[in-house]
PDB file of C-alpha atoms in Angstrom:
ATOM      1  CA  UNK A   1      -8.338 -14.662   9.429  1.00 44.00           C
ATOM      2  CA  UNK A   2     -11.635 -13.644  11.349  1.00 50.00           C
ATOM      3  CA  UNK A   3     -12.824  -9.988  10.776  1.00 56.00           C
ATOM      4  CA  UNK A   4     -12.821  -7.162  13.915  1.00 71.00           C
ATOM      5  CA  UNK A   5     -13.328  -4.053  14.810  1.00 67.00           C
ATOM      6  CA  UNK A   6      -9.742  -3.593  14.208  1.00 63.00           C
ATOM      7  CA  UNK A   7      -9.507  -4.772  10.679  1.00 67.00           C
ATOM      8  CA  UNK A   8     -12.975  -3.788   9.296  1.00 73.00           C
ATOM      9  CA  UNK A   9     -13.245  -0.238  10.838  1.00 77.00           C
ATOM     10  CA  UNK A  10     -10.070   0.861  12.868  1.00 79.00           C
ATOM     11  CA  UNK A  11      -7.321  -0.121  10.228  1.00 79.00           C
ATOM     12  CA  UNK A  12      -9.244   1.549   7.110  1.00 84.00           C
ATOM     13  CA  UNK A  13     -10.273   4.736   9.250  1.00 86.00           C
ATOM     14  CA  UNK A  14      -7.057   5.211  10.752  1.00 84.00           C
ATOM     15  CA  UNK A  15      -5.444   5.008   7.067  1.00 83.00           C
ATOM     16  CA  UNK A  16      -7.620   7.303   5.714  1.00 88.00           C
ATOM     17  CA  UNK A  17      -7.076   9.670   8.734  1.00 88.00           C
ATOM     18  CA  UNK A  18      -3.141   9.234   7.657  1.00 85.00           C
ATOM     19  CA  UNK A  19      -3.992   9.988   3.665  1.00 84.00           C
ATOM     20  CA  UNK A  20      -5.806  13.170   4.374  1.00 91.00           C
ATOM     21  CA  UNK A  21      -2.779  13.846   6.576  1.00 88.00           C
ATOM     22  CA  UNK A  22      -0.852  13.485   3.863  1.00 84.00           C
ATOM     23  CA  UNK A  23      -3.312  15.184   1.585  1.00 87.00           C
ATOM     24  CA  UNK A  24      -2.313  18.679   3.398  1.00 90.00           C
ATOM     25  CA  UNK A  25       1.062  19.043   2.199  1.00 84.00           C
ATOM     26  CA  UNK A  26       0.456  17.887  -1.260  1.00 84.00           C
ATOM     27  CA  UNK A  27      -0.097  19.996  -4.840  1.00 86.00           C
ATOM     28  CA  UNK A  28      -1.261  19.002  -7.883  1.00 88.00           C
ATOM     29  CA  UNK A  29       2.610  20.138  -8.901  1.00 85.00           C
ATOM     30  CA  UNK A  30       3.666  17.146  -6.726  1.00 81.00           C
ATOM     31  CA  UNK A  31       1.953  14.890  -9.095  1.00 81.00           C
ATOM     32  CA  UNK A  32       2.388  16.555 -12.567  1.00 85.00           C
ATOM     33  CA  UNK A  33       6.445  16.542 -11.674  1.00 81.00           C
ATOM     34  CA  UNK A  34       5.441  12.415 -11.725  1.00 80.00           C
ATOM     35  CA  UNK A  35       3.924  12.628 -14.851  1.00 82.00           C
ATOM     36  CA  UNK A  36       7.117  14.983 -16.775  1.00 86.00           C
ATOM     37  CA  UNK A  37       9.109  12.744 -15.145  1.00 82.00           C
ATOM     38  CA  UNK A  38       8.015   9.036 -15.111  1.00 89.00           C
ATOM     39  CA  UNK A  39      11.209   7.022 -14.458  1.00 93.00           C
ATOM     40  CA  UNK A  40      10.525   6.736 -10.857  1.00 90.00           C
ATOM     41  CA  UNK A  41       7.407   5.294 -11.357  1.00 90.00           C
ATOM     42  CA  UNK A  42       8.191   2.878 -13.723  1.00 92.00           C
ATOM     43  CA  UNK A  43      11.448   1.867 -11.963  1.00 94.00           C
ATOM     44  CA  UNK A  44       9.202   1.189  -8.782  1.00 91.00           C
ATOM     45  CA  UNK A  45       6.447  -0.483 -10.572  1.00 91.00           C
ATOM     46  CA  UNK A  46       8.786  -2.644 -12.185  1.00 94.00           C
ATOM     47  CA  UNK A  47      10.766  -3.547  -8.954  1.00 93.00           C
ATOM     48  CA  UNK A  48       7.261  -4.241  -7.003  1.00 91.00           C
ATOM     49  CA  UNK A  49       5.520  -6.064  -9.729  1.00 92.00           C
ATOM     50  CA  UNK A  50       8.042  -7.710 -11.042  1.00 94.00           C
ATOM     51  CA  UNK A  51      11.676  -7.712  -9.852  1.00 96.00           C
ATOM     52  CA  UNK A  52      10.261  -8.502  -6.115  1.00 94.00           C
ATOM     53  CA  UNK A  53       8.221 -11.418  -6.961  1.00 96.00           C
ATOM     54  CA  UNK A  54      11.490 -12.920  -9.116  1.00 97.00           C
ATOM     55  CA  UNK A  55      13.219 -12.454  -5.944  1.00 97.00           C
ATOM     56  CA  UNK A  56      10.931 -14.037  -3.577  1.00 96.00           C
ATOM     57  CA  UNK A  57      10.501 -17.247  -6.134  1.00 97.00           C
ATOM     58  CA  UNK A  58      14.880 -17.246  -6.621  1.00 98.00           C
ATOM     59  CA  UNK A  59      14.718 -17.464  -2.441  1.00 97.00           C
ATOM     60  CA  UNK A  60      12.150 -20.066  -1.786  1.00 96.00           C
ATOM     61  CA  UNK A  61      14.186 -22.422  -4.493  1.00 97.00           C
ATOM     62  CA  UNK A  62      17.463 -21.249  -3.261  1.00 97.00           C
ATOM     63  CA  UNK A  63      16.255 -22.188   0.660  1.00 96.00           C
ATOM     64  CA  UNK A  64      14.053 -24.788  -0.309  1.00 95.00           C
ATOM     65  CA  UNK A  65      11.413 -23.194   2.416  1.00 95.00           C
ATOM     66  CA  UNK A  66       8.542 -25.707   2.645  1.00 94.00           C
ATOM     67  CA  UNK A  67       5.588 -25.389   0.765  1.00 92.00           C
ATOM     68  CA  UNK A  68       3.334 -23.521   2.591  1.00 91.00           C
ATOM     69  CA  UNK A  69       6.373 -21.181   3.548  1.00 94.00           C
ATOM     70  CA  UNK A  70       7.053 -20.955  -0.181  1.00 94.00           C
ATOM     71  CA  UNK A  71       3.581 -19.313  -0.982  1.00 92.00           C
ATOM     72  CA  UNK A  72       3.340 -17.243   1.584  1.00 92.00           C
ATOM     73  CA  UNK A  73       6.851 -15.797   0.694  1.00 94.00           C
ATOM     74  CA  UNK A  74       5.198 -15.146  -2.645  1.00 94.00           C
ATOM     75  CA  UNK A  75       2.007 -13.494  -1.199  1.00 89.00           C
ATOM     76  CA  UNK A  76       4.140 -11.117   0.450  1.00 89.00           C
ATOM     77  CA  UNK A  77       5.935 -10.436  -2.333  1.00 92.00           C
ATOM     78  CA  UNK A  78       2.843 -10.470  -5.001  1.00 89.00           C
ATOM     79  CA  UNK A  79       1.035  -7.618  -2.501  1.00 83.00           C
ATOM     80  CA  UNK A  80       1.170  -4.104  -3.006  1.00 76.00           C
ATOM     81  CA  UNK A  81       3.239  -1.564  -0.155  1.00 73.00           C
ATOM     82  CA  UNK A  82      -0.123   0.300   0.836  1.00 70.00           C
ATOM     83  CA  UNK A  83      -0.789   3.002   2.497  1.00 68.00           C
ATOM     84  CA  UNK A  84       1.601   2.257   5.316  1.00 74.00           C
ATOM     85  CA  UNK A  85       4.509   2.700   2.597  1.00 82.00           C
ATOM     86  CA  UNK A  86       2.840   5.871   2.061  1.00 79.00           C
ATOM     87  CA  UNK A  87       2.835   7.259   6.258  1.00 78.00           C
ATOM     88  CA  UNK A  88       6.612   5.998   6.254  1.00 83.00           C
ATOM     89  CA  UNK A  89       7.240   8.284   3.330  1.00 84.00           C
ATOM     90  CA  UNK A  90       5.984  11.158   4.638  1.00 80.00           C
ATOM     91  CA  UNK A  91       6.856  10.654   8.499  1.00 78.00           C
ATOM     92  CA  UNK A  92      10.699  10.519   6.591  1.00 84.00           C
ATOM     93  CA  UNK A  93       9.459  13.352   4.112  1.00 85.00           C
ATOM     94  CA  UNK A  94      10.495  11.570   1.359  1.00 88.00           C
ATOM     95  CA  UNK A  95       8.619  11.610  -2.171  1.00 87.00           C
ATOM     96  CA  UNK A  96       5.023  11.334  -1.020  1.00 84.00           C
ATOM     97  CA  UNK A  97       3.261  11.966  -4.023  1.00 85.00           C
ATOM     98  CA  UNK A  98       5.992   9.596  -5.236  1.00 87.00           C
ATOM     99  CA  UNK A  99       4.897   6.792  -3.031  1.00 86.00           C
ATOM    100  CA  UNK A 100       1.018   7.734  -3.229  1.00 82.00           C
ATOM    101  CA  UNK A 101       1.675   7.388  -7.210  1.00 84.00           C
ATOM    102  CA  UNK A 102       2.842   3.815  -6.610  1.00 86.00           C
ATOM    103  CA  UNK A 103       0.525   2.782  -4.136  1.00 80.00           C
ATOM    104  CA  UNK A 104      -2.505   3.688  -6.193  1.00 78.00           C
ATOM    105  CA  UNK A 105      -0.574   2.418  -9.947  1.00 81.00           C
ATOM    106  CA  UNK A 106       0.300  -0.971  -8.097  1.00 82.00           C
ATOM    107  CA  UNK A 107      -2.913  -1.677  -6.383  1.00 76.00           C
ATOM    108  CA  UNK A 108      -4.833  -1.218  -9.732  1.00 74.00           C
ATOM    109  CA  UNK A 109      -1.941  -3.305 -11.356  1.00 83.00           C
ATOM    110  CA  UNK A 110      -1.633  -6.119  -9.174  1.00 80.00           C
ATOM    111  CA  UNK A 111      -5.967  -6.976  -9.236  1.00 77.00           C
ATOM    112  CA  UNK A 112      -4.266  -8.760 -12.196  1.00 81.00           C
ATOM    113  CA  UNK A 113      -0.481  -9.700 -10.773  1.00 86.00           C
ATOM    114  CA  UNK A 114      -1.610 -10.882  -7.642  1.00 84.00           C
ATOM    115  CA  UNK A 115      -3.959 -13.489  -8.696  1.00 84.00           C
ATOM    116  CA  UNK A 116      -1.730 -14.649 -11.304  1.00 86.00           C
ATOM    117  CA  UNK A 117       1.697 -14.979  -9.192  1.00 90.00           C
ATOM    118  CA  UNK A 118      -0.152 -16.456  -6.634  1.00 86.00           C
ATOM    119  CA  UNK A 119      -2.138 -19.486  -8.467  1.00 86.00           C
ATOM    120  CA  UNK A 120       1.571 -19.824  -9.999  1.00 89.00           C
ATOM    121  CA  UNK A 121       3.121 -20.110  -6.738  1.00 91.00           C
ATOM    122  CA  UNK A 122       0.716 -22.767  -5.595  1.00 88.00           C
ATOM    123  CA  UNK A 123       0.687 -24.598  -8.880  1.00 87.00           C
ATOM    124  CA  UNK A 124       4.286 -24.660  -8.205  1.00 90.00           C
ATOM    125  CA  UNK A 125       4.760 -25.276  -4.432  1.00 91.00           C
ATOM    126  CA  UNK A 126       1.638 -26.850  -3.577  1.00 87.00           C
ATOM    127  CA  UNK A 127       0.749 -29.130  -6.984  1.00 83.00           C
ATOM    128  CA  UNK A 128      -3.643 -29.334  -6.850  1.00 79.00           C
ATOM    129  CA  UNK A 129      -3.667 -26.579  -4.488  1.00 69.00           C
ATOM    130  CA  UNK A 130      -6.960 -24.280  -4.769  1.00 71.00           C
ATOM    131  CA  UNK A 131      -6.947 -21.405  -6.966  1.00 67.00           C
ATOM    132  CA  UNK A 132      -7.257 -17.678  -5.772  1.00 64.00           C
ATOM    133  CA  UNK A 133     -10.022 -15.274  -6.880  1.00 67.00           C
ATOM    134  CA  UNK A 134      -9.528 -11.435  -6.228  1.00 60.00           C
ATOM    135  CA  UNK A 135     -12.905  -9.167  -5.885  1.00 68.00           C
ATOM    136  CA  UNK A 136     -11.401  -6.460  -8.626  1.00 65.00           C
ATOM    137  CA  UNK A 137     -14.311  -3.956  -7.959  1.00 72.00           C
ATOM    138  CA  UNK A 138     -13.938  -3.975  -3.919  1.00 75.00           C
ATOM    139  CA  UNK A 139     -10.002  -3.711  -4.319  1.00 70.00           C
ATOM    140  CA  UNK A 140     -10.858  -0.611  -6.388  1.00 71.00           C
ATOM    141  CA  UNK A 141     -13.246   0.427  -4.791  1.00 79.00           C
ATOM    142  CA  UNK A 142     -11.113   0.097  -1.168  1.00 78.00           C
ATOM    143  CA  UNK A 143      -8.080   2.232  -2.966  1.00 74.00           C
ATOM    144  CA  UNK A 144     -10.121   5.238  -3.925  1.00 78.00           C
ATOM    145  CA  UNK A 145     -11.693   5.189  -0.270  1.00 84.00           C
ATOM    146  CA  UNK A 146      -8.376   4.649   1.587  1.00 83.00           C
ATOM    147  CA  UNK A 147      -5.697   6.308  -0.187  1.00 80.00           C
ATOM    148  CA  UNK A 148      -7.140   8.369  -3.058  1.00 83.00           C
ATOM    149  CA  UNK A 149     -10.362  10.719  -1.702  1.00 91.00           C
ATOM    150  CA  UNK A 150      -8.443  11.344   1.891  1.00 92.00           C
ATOM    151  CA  UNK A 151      -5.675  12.484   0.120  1.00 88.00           C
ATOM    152  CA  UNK A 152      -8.080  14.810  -2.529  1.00 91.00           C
ATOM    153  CA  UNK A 153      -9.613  15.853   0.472  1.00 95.00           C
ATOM    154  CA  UNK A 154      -6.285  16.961   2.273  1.00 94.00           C
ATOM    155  CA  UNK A 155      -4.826  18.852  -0.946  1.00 92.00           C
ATOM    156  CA  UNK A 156      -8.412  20.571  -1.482  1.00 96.00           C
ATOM    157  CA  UNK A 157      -8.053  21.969   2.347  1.00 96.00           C
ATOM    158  CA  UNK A 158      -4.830  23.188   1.824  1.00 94.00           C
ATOM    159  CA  UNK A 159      -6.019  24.672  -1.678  1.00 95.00           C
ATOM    160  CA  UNK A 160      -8.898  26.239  -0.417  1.00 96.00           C
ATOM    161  CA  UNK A 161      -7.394  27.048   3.554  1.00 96.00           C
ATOM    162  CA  UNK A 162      -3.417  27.016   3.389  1.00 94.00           C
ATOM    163  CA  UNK A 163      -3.003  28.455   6.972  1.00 95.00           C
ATOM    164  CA  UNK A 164      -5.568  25.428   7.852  1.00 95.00           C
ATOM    165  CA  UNK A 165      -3.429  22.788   6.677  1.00 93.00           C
ATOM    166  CA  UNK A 166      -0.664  24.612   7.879  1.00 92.00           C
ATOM    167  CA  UNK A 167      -1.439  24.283  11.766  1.00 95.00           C
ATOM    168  CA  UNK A 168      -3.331  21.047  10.693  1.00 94.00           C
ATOM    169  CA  UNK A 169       0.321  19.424   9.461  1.00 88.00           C
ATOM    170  CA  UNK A 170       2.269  19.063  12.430  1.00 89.00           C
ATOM    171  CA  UNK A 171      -0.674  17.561  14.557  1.00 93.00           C
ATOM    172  CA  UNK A 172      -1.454  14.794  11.346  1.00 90.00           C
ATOM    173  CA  UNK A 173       2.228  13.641  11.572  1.00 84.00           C
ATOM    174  CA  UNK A 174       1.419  13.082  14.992  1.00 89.00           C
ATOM    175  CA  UNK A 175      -1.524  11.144  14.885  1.00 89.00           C
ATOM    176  CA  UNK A 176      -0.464   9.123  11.820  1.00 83.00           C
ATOM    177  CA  UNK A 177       2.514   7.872  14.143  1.00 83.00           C
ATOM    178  CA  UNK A 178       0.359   7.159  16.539  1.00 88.00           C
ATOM    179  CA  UNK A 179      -2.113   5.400  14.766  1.00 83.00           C
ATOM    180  CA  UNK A 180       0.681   3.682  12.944  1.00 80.00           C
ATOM    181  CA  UNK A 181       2.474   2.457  16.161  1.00 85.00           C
ATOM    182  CA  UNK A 182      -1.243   1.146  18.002  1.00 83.00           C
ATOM    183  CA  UNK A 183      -2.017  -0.776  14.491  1.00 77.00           C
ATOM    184  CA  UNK A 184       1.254  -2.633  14.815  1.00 80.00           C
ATOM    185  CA  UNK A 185       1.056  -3.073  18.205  1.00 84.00           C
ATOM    186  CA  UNK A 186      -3.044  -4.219  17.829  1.00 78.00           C
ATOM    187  CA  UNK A 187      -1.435  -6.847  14.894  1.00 74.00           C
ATOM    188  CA  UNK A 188       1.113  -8.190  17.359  1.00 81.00           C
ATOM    189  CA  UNK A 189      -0.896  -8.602  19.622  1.00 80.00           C
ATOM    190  CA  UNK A 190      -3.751 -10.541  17.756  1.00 73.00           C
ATOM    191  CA  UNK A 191      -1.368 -12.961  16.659  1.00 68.00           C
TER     192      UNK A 191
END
């Protein structure tokens, strides 16, 4: 797929617009309940990472989707929710630091998983099929930029400036719909 505007500056701003947004209803509390209580995580980790990929791999055999099908079934399955996960969360205002938790433990995690369950898949599928490589440092380095430091950002502001993040809330749930809605609409469209 050919880079654009839309994927190499739109999608990344407008996610890190919807972190901070995020950001301004969140405490450090949020996370350390995470940390007392880690069965969430784990439970989600282990459904993402592994469960979901054991799934995907039990369908393609059960349907007996073509090859190419195959794979991609397991690259969707392999990848990590993202931050979109995260702006459904909190547009529902469910568990954000909860999903932000998982977002940032399963994008670390699957720099490892994703390469692995991949070449598998096409070992498997697609016998002599090329091997995937996965740039760890820029899929690090994209995390902390996307989801991590907007959402620092927003719990600093409403730290420092409740009343700030306060009135800043409402119009941030807006937004991150709206950005949410024109990036779907923007992927439709481009295919």
């Amino acid at each position: 797929m050919e880079s654009s505007v839309l994927t190499e500056l739109f999608l990344p701003l407008a996610l890190a617009v919807i972190m901070f947004g995020m950001g301004l209803s969140l405490t450090p509390a949020d996370f350390m309940r995470i940390l007392i209580y880690p069965k969430a995580v784990s439970l989600g980790l282990f459904n993402q990472i592994i469960l979901l990929p054991a799934v995907a791999f039990l369908i393609a055999i059960v349907l007996q989707l073509p090859p190419e099908l195959a794979v991609g079934l397991m690259i969707l399955a392999a990848c990590p929710g993202g931050a979109t996960s995260n702006l459904i969360t909190h547009l529902a205002k469910g568990d954000s630091a909860l999903s932000i938790t998982l977002t940032a433990f399963s994008s670390l995690i699957t720099v490892v998983t994703i390469p692995f369950i991949v070449n598998f898949s096409i070992g498997y599928f697609i016998p002599g099929g090329e091997e995937l490589k996965l740039e760890i440092l820029g899929t690090v380095v994209a995390v902390l930029a996307i989801t991590i430091i907007p959402v620092a950002i927003g719990m600093l502001v409403l730290k420092k400036a409740p009343e700030l993040a306060k009135r800043w809330d409402a119009p941030f749930r807006k937004i991150s719909a709206i950005f949410f809605v024109v990036i779907i609409i923007a992927a439709v469209v481009r295919e």
